[in-house]
Tab-separated table of C-alpha atoms and ligand atoms in Angstrom:
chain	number	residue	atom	x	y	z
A	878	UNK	CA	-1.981	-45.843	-17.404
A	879	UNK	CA	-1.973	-43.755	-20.715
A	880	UNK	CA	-0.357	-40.305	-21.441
A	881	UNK	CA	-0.171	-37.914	-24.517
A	882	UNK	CA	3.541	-37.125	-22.935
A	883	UNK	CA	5.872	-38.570	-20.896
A	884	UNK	CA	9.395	-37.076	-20.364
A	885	UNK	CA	12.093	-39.404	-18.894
A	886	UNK	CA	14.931	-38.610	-16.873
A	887	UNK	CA	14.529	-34.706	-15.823
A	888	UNK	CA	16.455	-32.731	-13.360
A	889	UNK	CA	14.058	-30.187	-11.841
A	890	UNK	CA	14.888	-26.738	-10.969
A	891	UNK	CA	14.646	-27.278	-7.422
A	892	UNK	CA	17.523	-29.904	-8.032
A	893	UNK	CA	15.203	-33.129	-8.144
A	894	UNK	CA	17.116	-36.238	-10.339
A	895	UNK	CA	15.846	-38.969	-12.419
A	896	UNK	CA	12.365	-37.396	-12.492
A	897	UNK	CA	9.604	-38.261	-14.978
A	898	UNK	CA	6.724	-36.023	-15.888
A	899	UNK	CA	3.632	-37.523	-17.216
A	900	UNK	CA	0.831	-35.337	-19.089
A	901	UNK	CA	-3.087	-35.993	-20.070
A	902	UNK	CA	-5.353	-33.507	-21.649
A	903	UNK	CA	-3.186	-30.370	-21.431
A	904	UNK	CA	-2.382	-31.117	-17.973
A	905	UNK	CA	0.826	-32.053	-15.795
A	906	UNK	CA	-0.675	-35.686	-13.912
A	907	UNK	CA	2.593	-36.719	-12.651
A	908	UNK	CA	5.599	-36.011	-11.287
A	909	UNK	CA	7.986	-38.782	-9.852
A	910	UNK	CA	10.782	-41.371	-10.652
A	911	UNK	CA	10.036	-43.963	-12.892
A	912	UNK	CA	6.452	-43.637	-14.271
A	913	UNK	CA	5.404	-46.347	-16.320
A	914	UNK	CA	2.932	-46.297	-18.964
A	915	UNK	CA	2.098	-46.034	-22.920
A	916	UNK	CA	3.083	-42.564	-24.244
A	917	UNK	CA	1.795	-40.869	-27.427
A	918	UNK	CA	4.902	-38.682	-27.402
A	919	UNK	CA	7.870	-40.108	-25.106
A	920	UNK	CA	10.807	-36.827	-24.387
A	921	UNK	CA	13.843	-38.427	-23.245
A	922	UNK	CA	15.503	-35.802	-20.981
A	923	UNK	CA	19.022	-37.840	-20.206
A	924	UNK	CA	19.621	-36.166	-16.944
A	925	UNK	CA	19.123	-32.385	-18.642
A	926	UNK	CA	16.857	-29.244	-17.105
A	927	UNK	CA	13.458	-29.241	-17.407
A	928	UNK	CA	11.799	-26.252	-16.292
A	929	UNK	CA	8.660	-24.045	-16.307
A	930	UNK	CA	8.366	-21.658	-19.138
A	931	UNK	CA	10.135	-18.650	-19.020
A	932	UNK	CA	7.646	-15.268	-18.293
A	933	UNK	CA	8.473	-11.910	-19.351
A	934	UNK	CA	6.493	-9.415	-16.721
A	935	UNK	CA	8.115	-6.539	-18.683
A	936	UNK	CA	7.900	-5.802	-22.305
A	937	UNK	CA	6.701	-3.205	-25.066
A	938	UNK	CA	5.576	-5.555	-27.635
A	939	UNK	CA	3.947	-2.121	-29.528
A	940	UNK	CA	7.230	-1.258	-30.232
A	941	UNK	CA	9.080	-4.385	-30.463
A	942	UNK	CA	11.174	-4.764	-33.804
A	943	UNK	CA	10.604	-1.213	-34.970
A	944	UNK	CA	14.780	-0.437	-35.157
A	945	UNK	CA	15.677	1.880	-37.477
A	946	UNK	CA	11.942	3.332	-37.884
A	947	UNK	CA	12.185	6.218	-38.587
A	948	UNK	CA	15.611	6.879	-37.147
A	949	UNK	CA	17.997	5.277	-34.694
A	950	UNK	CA	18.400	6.657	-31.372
A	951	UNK	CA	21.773	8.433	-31.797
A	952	UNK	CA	22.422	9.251	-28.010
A	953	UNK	CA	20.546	5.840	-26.912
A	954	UNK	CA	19.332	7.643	-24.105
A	955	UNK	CA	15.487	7.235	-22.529
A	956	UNK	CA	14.325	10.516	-23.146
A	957	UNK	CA	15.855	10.290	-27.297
A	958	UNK	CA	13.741	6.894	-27.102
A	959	UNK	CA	10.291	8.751	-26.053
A	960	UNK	CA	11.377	11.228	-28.545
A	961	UNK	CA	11.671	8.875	-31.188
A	962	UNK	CA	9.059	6.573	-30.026
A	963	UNK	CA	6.654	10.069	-30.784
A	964	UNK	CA	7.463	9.876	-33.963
A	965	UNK	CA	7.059	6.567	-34.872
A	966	UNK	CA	3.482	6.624	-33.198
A	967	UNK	CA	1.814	8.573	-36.099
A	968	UNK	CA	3.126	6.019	-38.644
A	969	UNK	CA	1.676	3.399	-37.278
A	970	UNK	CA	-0.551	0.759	-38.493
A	971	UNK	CA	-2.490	-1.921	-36.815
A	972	UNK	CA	-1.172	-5.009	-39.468
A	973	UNK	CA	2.465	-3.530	-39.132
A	974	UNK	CA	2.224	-3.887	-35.427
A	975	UNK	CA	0.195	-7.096	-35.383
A	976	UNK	CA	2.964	-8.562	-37.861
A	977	UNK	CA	6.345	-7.357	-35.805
A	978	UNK	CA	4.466	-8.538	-32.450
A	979	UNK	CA	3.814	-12.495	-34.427
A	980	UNK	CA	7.451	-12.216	-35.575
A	981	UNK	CA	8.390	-11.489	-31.720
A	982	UNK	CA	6.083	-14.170	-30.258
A	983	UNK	CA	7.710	-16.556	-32.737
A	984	UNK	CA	11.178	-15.943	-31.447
A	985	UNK	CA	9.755	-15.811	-27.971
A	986	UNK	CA	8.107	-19.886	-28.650
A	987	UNK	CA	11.200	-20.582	-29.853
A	988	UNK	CA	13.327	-19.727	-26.539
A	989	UNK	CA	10.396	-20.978	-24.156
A	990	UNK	CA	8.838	-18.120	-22.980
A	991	UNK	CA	5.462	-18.455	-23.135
A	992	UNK	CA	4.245	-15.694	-20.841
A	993	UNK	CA	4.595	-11.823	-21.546
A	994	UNK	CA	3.107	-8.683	-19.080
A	995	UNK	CA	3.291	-5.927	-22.425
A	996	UNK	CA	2.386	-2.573	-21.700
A	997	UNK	CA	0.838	-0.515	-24.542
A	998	UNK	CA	0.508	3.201	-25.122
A	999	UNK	CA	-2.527	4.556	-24.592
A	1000	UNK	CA	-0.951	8.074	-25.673
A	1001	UNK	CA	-2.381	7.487	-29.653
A	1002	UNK	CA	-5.785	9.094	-30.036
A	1003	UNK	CA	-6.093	6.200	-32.591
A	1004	UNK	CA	-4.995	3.587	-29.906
A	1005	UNK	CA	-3.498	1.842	-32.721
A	1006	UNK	CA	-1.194	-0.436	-30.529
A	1007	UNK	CA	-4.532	-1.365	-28.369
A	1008	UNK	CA	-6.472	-2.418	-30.968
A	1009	UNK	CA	-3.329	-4.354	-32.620
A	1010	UNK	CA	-2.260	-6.304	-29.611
A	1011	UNK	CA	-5.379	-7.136	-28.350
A	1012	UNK	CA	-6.086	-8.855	-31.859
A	1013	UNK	CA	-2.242	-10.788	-31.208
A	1014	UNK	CA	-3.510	-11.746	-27.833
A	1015	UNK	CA	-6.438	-13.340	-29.592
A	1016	UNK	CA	-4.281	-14.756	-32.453
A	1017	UNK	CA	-1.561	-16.256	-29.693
A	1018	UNK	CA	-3.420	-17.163	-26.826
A	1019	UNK	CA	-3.304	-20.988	-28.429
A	1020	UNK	CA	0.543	-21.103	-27.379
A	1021	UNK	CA	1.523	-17.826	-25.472
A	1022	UNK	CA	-0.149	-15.485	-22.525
A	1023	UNK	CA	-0.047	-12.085	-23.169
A	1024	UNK	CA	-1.298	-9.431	-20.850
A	1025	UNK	CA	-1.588	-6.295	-21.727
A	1026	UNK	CA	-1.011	-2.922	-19.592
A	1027	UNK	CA	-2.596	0.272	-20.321
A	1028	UNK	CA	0.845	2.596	-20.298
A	1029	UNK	CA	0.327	6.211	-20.782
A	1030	UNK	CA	3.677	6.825	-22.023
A	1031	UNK	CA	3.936	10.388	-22.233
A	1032	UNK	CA	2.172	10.879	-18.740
A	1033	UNK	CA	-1.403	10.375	-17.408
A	1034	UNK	CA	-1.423	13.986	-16.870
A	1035	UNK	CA	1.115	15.715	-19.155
A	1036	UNK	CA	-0.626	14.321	-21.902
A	1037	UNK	CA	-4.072	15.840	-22.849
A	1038	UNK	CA	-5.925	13.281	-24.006
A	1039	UNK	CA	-3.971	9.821	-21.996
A	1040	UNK	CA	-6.471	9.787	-18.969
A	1041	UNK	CA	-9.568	9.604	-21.532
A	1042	UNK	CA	-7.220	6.952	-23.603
A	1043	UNK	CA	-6.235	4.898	-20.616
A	1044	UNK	CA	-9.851	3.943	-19.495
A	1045	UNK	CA	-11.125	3.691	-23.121
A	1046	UNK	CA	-8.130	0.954	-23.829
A	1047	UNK	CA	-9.264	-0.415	-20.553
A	1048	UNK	CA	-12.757	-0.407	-21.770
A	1049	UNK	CA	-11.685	-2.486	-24.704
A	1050	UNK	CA	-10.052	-4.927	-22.996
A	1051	UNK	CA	-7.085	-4.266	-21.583
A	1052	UNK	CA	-5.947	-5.950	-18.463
A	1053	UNK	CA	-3.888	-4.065	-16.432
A	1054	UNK	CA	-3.613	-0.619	-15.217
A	1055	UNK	CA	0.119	1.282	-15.815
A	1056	UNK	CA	1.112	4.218	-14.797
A	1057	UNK	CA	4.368	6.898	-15.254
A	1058	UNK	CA	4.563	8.862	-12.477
A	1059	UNK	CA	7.930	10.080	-12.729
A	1060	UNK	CA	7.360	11.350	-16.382
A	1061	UNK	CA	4.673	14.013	-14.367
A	1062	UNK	CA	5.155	17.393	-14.564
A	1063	UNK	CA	6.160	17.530	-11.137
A	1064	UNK	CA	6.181	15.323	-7.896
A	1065	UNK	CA	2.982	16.176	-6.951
A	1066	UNK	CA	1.224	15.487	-10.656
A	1067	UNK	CA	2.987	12.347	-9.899
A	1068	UNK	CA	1.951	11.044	-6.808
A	1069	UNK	CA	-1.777	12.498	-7.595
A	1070	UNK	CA	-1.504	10.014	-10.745
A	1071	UNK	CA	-0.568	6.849	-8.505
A	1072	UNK	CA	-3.716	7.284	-6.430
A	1073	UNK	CA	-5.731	8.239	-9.610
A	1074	UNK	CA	-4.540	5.179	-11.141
A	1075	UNK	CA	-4.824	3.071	-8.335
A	1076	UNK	CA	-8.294	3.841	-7.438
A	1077	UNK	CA	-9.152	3.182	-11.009
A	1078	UNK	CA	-7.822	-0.565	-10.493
A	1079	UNK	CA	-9.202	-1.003	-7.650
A	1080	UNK	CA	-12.691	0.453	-8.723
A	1081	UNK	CA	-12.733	-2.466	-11.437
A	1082	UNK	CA	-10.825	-4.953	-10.025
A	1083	UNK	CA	-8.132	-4.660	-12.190
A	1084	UNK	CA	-4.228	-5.210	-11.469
A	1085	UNK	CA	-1.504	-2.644	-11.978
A	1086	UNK	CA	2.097	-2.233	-13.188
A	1087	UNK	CA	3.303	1.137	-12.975
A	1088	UNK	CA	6.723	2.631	-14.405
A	1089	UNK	CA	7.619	3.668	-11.691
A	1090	UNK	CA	11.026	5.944	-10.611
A	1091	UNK	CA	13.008	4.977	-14.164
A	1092	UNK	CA	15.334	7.557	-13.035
A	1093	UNK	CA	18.889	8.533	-11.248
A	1094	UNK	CA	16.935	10.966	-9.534
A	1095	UNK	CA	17.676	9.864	-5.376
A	1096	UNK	CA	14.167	12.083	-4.414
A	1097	UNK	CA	11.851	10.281	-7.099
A	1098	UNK	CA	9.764	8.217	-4.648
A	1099	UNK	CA	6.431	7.259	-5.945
A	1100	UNK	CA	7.153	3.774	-5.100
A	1101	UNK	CA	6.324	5.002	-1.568
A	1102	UNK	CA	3.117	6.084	-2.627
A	1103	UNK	CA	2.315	3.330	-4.901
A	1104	UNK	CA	3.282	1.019	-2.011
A	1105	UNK	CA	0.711	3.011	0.593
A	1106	UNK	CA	-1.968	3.497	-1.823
A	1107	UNK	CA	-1.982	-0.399	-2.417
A	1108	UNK	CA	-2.238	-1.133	1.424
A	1109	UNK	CA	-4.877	1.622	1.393
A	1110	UNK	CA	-7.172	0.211	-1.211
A	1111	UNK	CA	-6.567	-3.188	-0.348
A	1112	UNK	CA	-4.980	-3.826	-3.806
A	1113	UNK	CA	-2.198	-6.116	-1.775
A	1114	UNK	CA	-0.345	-8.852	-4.190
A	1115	UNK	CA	-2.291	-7.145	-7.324
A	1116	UNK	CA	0.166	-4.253	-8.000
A	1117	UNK	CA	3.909	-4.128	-9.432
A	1118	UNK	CA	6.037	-0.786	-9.511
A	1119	UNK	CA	8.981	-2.036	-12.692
A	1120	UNK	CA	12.417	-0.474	-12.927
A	1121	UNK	CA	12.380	1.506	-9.455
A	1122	UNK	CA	16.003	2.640	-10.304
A	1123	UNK	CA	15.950	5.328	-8.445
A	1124	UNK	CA	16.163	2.769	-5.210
A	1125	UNK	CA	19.495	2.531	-6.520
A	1126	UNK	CA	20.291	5.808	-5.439
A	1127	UNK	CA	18.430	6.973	-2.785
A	1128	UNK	CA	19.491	6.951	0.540
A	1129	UNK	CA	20.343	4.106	2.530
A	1130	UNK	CA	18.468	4.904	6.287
A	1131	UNK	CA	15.596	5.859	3.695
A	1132	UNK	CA	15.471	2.774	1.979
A	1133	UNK	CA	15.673	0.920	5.173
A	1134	UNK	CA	12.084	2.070	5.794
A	1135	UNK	CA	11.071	2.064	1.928
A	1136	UNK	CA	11.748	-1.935	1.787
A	1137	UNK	CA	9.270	-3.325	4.661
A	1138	UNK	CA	6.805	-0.760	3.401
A	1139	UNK	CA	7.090	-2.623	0.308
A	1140	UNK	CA	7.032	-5.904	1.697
A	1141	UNK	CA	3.998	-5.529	3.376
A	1142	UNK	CA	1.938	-4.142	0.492
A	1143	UNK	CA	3.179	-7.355	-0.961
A	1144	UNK	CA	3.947	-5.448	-4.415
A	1145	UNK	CA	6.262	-6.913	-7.003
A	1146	UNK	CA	9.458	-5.266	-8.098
A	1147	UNK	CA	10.371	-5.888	-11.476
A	1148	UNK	CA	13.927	-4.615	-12.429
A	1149	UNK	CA	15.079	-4.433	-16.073
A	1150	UNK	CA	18.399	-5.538	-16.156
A	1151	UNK	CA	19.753	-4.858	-20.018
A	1152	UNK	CA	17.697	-1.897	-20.522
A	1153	UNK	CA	19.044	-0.206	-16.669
A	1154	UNK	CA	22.264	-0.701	-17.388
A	1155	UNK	CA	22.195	1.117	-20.290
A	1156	UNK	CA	20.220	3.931	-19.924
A	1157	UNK	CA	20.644	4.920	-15.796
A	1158	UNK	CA	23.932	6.635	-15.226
A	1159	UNK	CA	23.785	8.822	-18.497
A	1160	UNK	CA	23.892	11.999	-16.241
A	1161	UNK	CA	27.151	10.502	-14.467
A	1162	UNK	CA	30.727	11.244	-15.487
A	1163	UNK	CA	32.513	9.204	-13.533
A	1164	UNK	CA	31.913	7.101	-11.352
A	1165	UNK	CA	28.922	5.667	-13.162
A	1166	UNK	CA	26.190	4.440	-11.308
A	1167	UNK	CA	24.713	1.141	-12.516
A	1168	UNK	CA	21.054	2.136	-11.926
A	1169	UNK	CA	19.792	-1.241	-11.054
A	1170	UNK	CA	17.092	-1.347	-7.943
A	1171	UNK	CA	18.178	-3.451	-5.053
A	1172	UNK	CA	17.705	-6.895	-5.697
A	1173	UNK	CA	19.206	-8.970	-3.030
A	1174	UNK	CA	18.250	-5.982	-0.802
A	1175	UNK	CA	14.535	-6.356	-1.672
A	1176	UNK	CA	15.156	-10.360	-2.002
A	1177	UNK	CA	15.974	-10.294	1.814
A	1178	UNK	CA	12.739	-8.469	2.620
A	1179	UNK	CA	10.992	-11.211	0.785
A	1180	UNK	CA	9.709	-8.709	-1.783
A	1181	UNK	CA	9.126	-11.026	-5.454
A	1182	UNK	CA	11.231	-9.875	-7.775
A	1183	UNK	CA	11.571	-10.625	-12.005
A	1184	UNK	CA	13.566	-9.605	-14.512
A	1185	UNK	CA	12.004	-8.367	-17.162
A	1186	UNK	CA	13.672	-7.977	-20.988
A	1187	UNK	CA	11.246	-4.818	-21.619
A	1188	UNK	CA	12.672	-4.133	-25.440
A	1189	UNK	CA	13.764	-5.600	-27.855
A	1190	UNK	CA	15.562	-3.680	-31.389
A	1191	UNK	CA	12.945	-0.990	-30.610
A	1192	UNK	CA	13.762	3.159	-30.046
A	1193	UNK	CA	15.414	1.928	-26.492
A	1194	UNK	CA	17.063	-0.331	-27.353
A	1195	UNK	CA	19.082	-2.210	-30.398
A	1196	UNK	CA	19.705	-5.289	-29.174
A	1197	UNK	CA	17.791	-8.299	-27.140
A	1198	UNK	CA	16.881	-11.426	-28.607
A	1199	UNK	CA	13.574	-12.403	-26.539
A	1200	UNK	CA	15.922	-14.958	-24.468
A	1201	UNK	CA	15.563	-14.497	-20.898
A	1202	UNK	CA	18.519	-16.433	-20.143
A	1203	UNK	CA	19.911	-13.124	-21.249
A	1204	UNK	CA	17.847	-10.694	-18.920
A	1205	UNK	CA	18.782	-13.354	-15.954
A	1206	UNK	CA	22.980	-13.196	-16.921
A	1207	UNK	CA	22.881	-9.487	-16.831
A	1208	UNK	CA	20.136	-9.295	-13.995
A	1209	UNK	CA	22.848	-11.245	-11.563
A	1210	UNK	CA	26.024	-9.687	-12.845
A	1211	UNK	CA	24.907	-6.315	-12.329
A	1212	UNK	CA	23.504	-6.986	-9.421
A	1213	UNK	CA	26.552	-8.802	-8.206
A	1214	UNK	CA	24.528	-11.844	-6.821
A	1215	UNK	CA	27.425	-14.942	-7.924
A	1216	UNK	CA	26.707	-17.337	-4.677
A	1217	UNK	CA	25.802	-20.381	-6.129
A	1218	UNK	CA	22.061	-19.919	-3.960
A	1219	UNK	CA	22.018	-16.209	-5.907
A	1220	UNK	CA	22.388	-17.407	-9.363
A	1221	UNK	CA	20.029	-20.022	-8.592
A	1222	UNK	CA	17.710	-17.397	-7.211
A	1223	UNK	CA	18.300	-15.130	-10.481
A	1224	UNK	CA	16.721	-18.193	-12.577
A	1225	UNK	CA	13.586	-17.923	-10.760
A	1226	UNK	CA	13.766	-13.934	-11.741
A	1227	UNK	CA	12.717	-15.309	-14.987
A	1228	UNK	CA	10.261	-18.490	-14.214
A	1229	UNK	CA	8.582	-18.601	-11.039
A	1230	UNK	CA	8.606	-15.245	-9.977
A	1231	UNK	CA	7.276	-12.904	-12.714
A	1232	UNK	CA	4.844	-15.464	-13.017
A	1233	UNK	CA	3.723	-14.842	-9.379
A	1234	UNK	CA	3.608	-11.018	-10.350
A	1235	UNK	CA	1.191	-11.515	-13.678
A	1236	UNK	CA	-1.030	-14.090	-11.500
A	1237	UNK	CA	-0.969	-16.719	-13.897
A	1238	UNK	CA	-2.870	-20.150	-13.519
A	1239	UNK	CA	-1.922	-23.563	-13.361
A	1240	UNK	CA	1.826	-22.536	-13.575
A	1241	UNK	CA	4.644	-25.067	-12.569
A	1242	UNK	CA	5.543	-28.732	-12.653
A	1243	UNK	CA	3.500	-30.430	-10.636
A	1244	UNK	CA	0.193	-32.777	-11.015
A	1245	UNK	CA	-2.463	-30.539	-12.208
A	1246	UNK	CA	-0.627	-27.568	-13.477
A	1247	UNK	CA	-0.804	-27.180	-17.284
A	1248	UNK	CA	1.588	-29.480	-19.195
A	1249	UNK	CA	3.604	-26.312	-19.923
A	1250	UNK	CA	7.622	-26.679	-19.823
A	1251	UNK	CA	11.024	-26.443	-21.570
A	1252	UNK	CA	13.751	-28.928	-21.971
A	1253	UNK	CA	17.472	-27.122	-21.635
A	1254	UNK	CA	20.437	-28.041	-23.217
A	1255	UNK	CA	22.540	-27.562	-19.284
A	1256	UNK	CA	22.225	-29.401	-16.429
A	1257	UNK	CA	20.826	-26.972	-13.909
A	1258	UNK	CA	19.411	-23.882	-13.595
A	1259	UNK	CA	23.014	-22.015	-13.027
A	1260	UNK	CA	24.289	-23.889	-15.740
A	1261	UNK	CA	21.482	-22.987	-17.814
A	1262	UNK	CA	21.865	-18.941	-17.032
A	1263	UNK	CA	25.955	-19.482	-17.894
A	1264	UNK	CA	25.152	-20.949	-21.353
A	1265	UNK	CA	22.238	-19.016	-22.079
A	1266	UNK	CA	21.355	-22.875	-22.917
A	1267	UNK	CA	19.804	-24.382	-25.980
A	1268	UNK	CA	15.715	-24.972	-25.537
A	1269	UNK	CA	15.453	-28.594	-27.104
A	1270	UNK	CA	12.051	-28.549	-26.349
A	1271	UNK	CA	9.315	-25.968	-25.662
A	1272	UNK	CA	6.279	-28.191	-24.321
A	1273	UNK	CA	2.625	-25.622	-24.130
A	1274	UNK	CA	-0.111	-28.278	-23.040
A	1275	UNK	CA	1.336	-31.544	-23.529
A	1276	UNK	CA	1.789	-30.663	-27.293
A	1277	UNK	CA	5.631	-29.855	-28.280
A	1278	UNK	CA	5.097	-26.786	-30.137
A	1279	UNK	CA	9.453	-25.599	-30.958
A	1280	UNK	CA	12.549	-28.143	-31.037
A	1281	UNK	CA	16.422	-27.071	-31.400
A	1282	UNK	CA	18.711	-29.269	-32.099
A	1283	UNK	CA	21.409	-29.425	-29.262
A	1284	UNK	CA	24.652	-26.448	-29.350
A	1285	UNK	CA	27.323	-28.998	-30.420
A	1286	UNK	CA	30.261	-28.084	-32.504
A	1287	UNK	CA	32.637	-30.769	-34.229
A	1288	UNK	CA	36.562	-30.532	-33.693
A	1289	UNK	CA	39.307	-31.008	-36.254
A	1290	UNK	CA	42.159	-31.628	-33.539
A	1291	UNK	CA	44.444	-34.482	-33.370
A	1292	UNK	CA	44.542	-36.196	-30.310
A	1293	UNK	CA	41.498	-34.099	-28.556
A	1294	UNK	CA	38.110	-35.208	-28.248
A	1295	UNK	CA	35.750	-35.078	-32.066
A	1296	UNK	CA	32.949	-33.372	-30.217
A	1297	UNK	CA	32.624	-30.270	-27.795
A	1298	UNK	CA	28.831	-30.102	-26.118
A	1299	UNK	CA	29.127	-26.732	-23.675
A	1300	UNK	CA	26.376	-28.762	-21.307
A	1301	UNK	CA	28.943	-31.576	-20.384
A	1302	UNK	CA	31.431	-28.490	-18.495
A	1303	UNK	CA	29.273	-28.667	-15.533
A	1304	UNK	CA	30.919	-28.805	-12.032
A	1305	UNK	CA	31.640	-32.213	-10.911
A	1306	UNK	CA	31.201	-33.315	-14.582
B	2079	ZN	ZN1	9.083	-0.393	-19.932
C-alpha cells in the first residue's frame, strides 16, 4: 500500500490510542493501529491530539480587522457597534475588505480552522461586503470553506432598501438566508420577518441562520417562531437561530416548553461565548446577568449546539484571535459545564458540531472523509481547550498547509528540570 500521508501514533478525540491515519488523493483511507506502508509525507503524532478542523458557524468576516476604523467603540456596547459599524459601511471598499478577510483566513489556517458560516450585510446599497467575500470565497476555497449568510443588519424591515438587498446578494450567490428579528421595529415586524425569511429559504432551497433574540429582553421570543416556521415549511435540520440570549432570561416553565419545540424542529443553537459575555448584561447593575443561552439545558434536549467566535478586533469587539480554543474556554466557563464529559462536550462546540449546523461534506476522521485535520500540542481534547494548545500541524487534503513549532520554554534553574512543555501536565502524566 502507498499513501501521500500517513500520521503515526494519534490519540483521537473520542479517546482512541496509538491510532494511525492514512491518506490518498485528498481523502482519509484509513484509520487504525499500525498501518504499514510507503508514505510521501510521514506525521509522527507521539501519542498527541489529532482532531478534525476547527469550524466557526459564527463570524462577520465583512468587518473582521476593521478596529479603530473610524473610531473605537467607547461604551463597547451592541447598539455603539451597529452605530459604528454604519459608519464604517460608506467607507468601504471591496480590496480593503477582500485584503482584511485574506489576513483573517491566514490567521484562521494557522490555528486549524478551516471552516467559517460569515454573515454579510446586505444593508449597503453597494453590497460592497457581498461582492468582496464572495471573491475571498473564490480566492480560499483551495484551503478554507466559507459560507456566506445574507444578514440584514439594520433589519429586514427597518431598513428601506435590506429586503430588495437580501435577495439580490442571494441572487449573486450567497448561501444562506439570515435574519434580525429582534432589531424589528416591534415584535410583530419581527416575527412577520422570520416567516418572510423563512419562506424565502425554503422557496429556493436555501439554509438559514438568523440573529436571533441578541438581547436581555426575557419577552424577545422569535426563536419560537423561527422554531414553528421551520417545522411548518419542512426546513427541519436546515435552519440555526445564533446567540438566543434572551433564553438566558426568560422564564423557566416557559423555556421548559421552548426547548422540545426546538428539538424537534431539529434547529441548531449557536451561542457566542466571548462576544455574550460582554455585551448581555449592559442594562444590569448588579447582579449582572451573564447572557449566555442555555447550553447544557439545550445539550440535554439533544439540540446541536457550537460556539461560534463571531468578531474579531472589529466595532464589537477588540479582541479575539481566530482561535477557537478560545471561544470553547469561555463557552464552558460561562456556561459552568467543568465535568470532565462537559469540557469534553465543549470541544465538540467547536469541531463536530458547528460542522453539523453548516452541513459540510466529507467532515471527520474516518476512511473516506477528506484528509482534513490538525495535530495539537495536548494530549486530549480537555487538555487541548486548557492550553488553548499549539496546532503543529494543520492537514487540508492530505497536503500540510501551516506548522508551529511546539510551546516549549527553556529554564535557567538549578536543580529543576532544563525544559517546561505545558502538554506533559496532563492528569496521570
Ligand atoms: Zn453575529
Amino acid at each position: 500500500m502507498s499513501f501521500d500521508l500517513l500520521v503515526k501514533n494519534a490519540k483521537l478525540p473520542d479517546g482512541r490510542e496509538r491510532i494511525d491515519i492514512a491518506c490518498r488523493d485528498g481523502r482519509i483511507v484509513a484509520v487504525e493501529p499500525g498501518i504499514s506502508g510507503e508514505a510521501g509525507r510521514v506525521i509522527e503524532a507521539g501519542g498527541r491530539l489529532v482532531s478534525p478542523p476547527f469550524v466557526d458557524s459564527h463570524f462577520h468576516m465583512d468587518a473582521t480587522l476593521s478596529l479603530g476604523l473610524p473610531r473605537m467603540n467607547e461604551s463597547g456596547t451592541l447598539l455603539e457597534g451597529i452605530a459604528l459599524w454604519g459608519e464604517l459601511k460608506p467607507l468601504l471598499t471591496v480590496e480593503a475588505v477582500v485584503e482584511r478577510a485574506l489576513r483573517y483566513c491566514d490567521l484562521a489556517v494557522s490555528q486549524g480552522l478551516l471552516a467559517i458560516r460569515t454573515h454579510v450585510d446586505v444593508c449597503d446599497d453597494r453590497l460592497t461586503g457581498v461582492e468582496a467575500l464572495l471573491e475571498v470565497c473564490e480566492k480560499v476555497a483551495p484551503y478554507l470553506d466559507l459560507q456566506l449568510v445574507a444578514f440584514p443588519q439594520d433589519g429586514l424591515y427597518r431598513s428601506p432598501t435590506a429586503e430588495r438587498n437580501l435577495v439580490r446578494a442571494l441572487d449573486m450567490g450567497v448561501d444562506v438566508v439570515g435574519g434580525i428579528p429582534h432589531f424589528e421595529r416591534t415584535m410583530e415586524d419581527g416575527a412577520r420577518s422570520v416567516r418572510a425569511l423563512c419562506e424565502l429559504a425554503a422557496a429556493r432551497g436555501l439554509m438559514v441562520d438568523m440573529h436571533c433574540d441578541e438581547s436581555d429582553d426575557p419577552m424577545s421570543r422569535h426563536i419560537e417562531t423561527l422554531a414553528c416556521e421551520t417545522q411548518r415549511l419542512g426546513l427541519n435540520g436546515r435552519v440555526a437561530g445564533s446567540h438566543l440570549t434572551s433564553m438566558h432570561s426568560m422564564d423557566n416553565y416557559y423555556v421548559s416548553k421552548l426547548l422540545p419545540l426546538i428539538a424537534e424542529a431539529q434547529v441548531h443553537a449557536i451561542a457566542n461565548p466571548l462576544i455574550n459575555i460582554t455585551l448581555q448584561g449592559r442594562h444590569d447593575t448588579y447582579p449582572k446577568r451573564r447572557g449566555q443561552t442555555r447550553v447544557p439545558e439545550m445539550r440535554k434536549h439533544g439540540i446541536n449546539v457550537s460556539f461560534g467566535h463571531d468578531c474579531v478586533m472589529d466595532p464589537w469587539y477588540s479582541m479575539g484571535s481566530g482561535d477557537m480554543l478560545e471561544v470553547a474556554s469561555m463557552g464552558l466557563h460561562v456556561a459552568q459545564m467543568m465535568s470532565r464529559d462537559e469540557m469534553r462536550y465543549a470541544f465538540e462546540c467547536v469541531t463536530t458540531h458547528p460542522a453539523r449546523a453548516l452541513g459540510l461534506q466529507g467532515y471527520g476522521l474516518a476512511p473516506g472523509c477528506n484528509a482534513d485535520f490538525v495535530l495539537l500540542q495536548a494530549a486530549d481534547t480537555i487538555e487541548a481547550i486548557r492550553l488553548r494548545a499549539r496546532r503543529l500541524a494543520v492537514v487540508r487534503r492530505g497536503k500540510v498547509i501551516a506548522q508551529s513549532e511546539p510551546a516549549i520554554s527553556r529554564l535557567s534553574l538549578e536543580g529543576r528540570p532544563e525544559i517546561v512543555d505545558p502538554a506533559t501536565y496532563a492528569p496521570g502524566k
